[in-house]
Amino acid sequence: MNTKRKVVWKIAIVGMLAIIAVGCSKGDPNGSESTKGDTSKPQITISAYDAGNTPPEEGTIEKNRWVTWMSENSPAQIKVIAIPRTESVQKFNTLFASDSAPDLIQEFSGAFRNQLYDQKLILPVDEYVEKYSTTYKKLLEEYPTLKKAATMPDGKMYGFGRINGLRPHNVLMVRADWLKKLNLSVPQTPEELILVLKAFRDQDPDGNSKNDTIALDMGARSIQVLDSMFGNVGWTISDDKMVWDWERARAAAAFKKQLYDEGLIDKDYLTKKGSGYMGLYAQEIIAGKIGMWGTSVHQSDIETFKALKKADPNAELQVIPLPATVFGQFSPILSNPVQITGMINAGAKHPEAVMEYVDFMAAKETGQTLKYGIKGEDWKEGPNGCQQFINKEKTDPKIKYTAAYTMLFSPIVEGSCGQFQAALNPNDPIEKQYMDLMKQAYEIYLDEKHPMPDFTHPEHVPAMPGQLQTSFNNATKNIGDIWTKAVISGNSYTMDQAFQDAKSTWDKNDGKNIEEWYAKWYQDNKTKAFFTKDFYEFKLKF
């Protein structure tokens, strides 16, 4: 029975009007709200990121075929509350203030989870897992680190999560064809990196006889990559102590200043507007105007690669290691292998129903349906045992936005089939090249000899109590502004001045007590917290 007829049949059984039956159909993305269905099920509200990528013909992130499908097939009736992807915390705070926050809060920010815990706005979930869970309980038993990652200072779990496995996140990409054309080697040190960038700036690598290339983009990922190169990530572990590392921050800012002063980056980067994670410089990359940039090899970035190859079929890219500095050789930040992504609102009327919904969403069959569509209709098992789209072009609009609903599904349960590259076609020359870039990133960055410098992923960083956390947030924001001012101010504001002003700002914002809190936290938790060294047990093979 096809999807639409099945829903109409169900609703007809309970005597609903024919027009409502059509409206609630899975096949009608603009149908009535899912709460018009099986009233014997408890209704719960869930949050879902709205990234603005839901095709109009599919409806909205709140009302579409999949919200209907989840309501029909899960143990609860679902109502979705849309959360702007780039302003999620602000939106959640507004909803909590008006007592209208969803029962299931789905959010990546560990800092926000810490805030909700401190304010007693979320429930411990241990009891609900024990009484109402089977699938998620099994996942916890198989991956005990998942429980470790969700456990708060009182020893109880305050959230649900997923096991992603360890993958690269940020990467440093270079135009390999430009390196070849200019007879340059992959830079091994900051000094060599400067020489390569100067060549990109001065030697007309695109061959248009114009001085119009940007040596290095300065989007968010590139800034993060440069900080990782110097190990400038704030808290570091040195001699078995947690310290705030000022020298790394100074060195990273000085290098950015050199790039800025020598015209190796876009001097308007602070005011440049853009959208998405590729963000500010996607069009310049596609146009072949940039020689090196920070990016990722995620699903969201393949379209930029394809557009570049369409514009210039001869363009060659290469993922390269971060140059070694006096602080060591590091990798850029890695994707979080174990994420806590869902929390139960302390005001939820049916927390047990939320738990049962989490169980449903953690199931392999549910995750695969939302990721790939209906088995037999949208996909089948291919020769390698992984999903193979029957008509990818037809299915793509239906699944373009479903990542908003799969935050509780663990890709690792699919094995190698759960990785993005499984959906790529190695017989397609462009997709094969992208797979090669992904393989480079896995081989270069998942090497424990060159770890990411962060002591853990930002989503697992502990939160300090109330005012200390507020002071820390104020300090880091203002200090970031100070370093940026030094980068763009030439001789009028030196690094020495910035360094003194940064330390003064730290001291004025209770820096000493912040350092003491983190030092104690580390000593108390160094054997039980989820640190970067623990990540590599989840390393995925390409």
Tab-separated table of N, CA and C in Angstrom, residues 44-45 96 101-107 113 116-117 120-129 132 157-160 340-358 408:
chain	number	residue	atom	x	y	z
A	44	ILE	N	3.495	15.272	22.005
A	44	ILE	CA	4.702	15.932	22.504
A	44	ILE	C	5.153	16.962	21.485
A	45	THR	N	5.838	17.965	21.978
A	45	THR	CA	6.425	18.964	21.091
A	45	THR	C	7.926	18.725	21.014
A	96	PHE	N	11.602	29.505	26.553
A	96	PHE	CA	11.575	29.194	27.989
A	96	PHE	C	10.987	30.354	28.789
A	101	ALA	N	8.575	26.353	25.709
A	101	ALA	CA	9.673	25.567	25.154
A	101	ALA	C	9.194	24.152	24.848
A	102	PRO	N	9.764	23.502	23.857
A	102	PRO	CA	9.319	22.155	23.492
A	102	PRO	C	9.637	21.126	24.567
A	103	ASP	N	8.906	20.019	24.523
A	103	ASP	CA	9.156	18.921	25.465
A	103	ASP	C	10.522	18.296	25.218
A	104	LEU	N	10.868	18.132	23.946
A	104	LEU	CA	12.176	17.605	23.575
A	104	LEU	C	12.980	18.728	22.940
A	105	ILE	N	14.050	19.127	23.599
A	105	ILE	CA	14.911	20.208	23.128
A	105	ILE	C	16.075	19.568	22.389
A	106	GLN	N	16.179	19.838	21.101
A	106	GLN	CA	17.260	19.279	20.302
A	106	GLN	C	18.224	20.406	19.927
A	107	GLU	N	19.429	20.320	20.475
A	107	GLU	CA	20.383	21.430	20.348
A	107	GLU	C	21.800	20.889	20.494
A	113	ARG	N	23.270	23.493	27.110
A	113	ARG	CA	22.823	22.378	27.962
A	113	ARG	C	23.277	22.615	29.400
A	116	LEU	N	20.938	25.156	30.945
A	116	LEU	CA	19.633	24.584	31.305
A	116	LEU	C	19.748	23.707	32.548
A	117	TYR	N	20.853	22.994	32.663
A	117	TYR	CA	21.080	22.171	33.859
A	117	TYR	C	21.189	23.042	35.102
A	120	LYS	N	17.953	24.260	36.252
A	120	LYS	CA	16.996	23.177	36.550
A	120	LYS	C	15.820	23.165	35.573
A	121	LEU	N	16.118	23.416	34.313
A	121	LEU	CA	15.088	23.460	33.281
A	121	LEU	C	14.998	22.169	32.478
A	122	ILE	N	15.892	21.205	32.759
A	122	ILE	CA	15.834	19.910	32.081
A	122	ILE	C	15.845	18.795	33.116
A	123	LEU	N	15.339	17.636	32.710
A	123	LEU	CA	15.190	16.508	33.625
A	123	LEU	C	16.358	15.523	33.510
A	124	PRO	N	16.723	14.883	34.635
A	124	PRO	CA	17.614	13.728	34.515
A	124	PRO	C	16.850	12.601	33.822
A	125	VAL	N	17.548	11.825	32.993
A	125	VAL	CA	16.840	10.847	32.166
A	125	VAL	C	17.097	9.401	32.577
A	126	ASP	N	17.929	9.178	33.585
A	126	ASP	CA	18.296	7.812	33.977
A	126	ASP	C	17.061	6.945	34.227
A	127	GLU	N	16.124	7.465	34.986
A	127	GLU	CA	14.922	6.706	35.346
A	127	GLU	C	14.083	6.372	34.111
A	128	TYR	N	13.986	7.315	33.190
A	128	TYR	CA	13.168	7.090	31.995
A	128	TYR	C	13.824	6.070	31.066
A	129	VAL	N	15.147	6.105	30.987
A	129	VAL	CA	15.855	5.100	30.199
A	129	VAL	C	15.603	3.715	30.780
A	132	TYR	N	11.495	2.924	30.357
A	132	TYR	CA	10.747	3.027	29.108
A	132	TYR	C	11.573	2.785	27.847
A	157	MET	N	22.435	11.505	34.180
A	157	MET	CA	22.414	11.880	32.765
A	157	MET	C	21.334	12.926	32.524
A	158	TYR	N	21.691	13.958	31.776
A	158	TYR	CA	20.726	15.013	31.445
A	158	TYR	C	20.646	15.194	29.924
A	159	GLY	N	20.441	14.116	29.247
A	159	GLY	CA	20.299	14.247	27.810
A	159	GLY	C	20.473	12.933	27.095
A	160	PHE	N	20.103	12.962	25.832
A	160	PHE	CA	20.254	11.827	24.934
A	160	PHE	C	21.234	12.226	23.833
A	340	ILE	N	25.751	14.916	22.575
A	340	ILE	CA	24.497	14.973	23.334
A	340	ILE	C	23.624	16.000	22.627
A	341	THR	N	22.527	15.539	22.102
A	341	THR	CA	21.733	16.364	21.187
A	341	THR	C	20.294	16.595	21.624
A	342	GLY	N	19.827	15.891	22.639
A	342	GLY	CA	18.428	16.038	23.049
A	342	GLY	C	18.281	16.076	24.556
A	343	MET	N	17.346	16.896	25.034
A	343	MET	CA	17.081	17.027	26.471
A	343	MET	C	15.579	17.083	26.706
A	344	ILE	N	15.147	16.602	27.852
A	344	ILE	CA	13.724	16.667	28.196
A	344	ILE	C	13.461	17.915	29.032
A	345	ASN	N	12.560	18.738	28.557
A	345	ASN	CA	12.126	19.928	29.283
A	345	ASN	C	11.556	19.505	30.640
A	346	ALA	N	12.001	20.164	31.692
A	346	ALA	CA	11.495	19.837	33.028
A	346	ALA	C	9.988	20.050	33.130
A	347	GLY	N	9.424	20.850	32.226
A	347	GLY	CA	7.986	21.092	32.234
A	347	GLY	C	7.196	20.179	31.331
A	348	ALA	N	7.834	19.161	30.749
A	348	ALA	CA	7.138	18.254	29.836
A	348	ALA	C	6.015	17.504	30.562
A	349	LYS	N	4.851	17.429	29.933
A	349	LYS	CA	3.711	16.734	30.541
A	349	LYS	C	3.845	15.218	30.432
A	350	HIS	N	4.515	14.769	29.394
A	350	HIS	CA	4.638	13.327	29.167
A	350	HIS	C	6.099	12.943	28.919
A	351	PRO	N	6.950	13.054	29.929
A	351	PRO	CA	8.367	12.730	29.722
A	351	PRO	C	8.584	11.278	29.293
A	352	GLU	N	7.699	10.375	29.743
A	352	GLU	CA	7.833	8.981	29.335
A	352	GLU	C	7.590	8.824	27.831
A	353	ALA	N	6.677	9.654	27.295
A	353	ALA	CA	6.420	9.618	25.853
A	353	ALA	C	7.606	10.170	25.077
A	354	VAL	N	8.276	11.160	25.655
A	354	VAL	CA	9.486	11.681	25.025
A	354	VAL	C	10.538	10.578	24.950
A	355	MET	N	10.682	9.821	26.032
A	355	MET	CA	11.651	8.725	26.045
A	355	MET	C	11.316	7.692	24.978
A	356	GLU	N	10.045	7.354	24.864
A	356	GLU	CA	9.646	6.367	23.857
A	356	GLU	C	9.867	6.902	22.443
A	357	TYR	N	9.664	8.206	22.262
A	357	TYR	CA	9.942	8.820	20.964
A	357	TYR	C	11.441	8.772	20.665
A	358	VAL	N	12.276	9.050	21.673
A	358	VAL	CA	13.728	8.968	21.497
A	358	VAL	C	14.122	7.553	21.082
A	408	LEU	N	18.968	12.341	16.891
A	408	LEU	CA	19.034	11.292	17.902
A	408	LEU	C	19.387	9.938	17.292
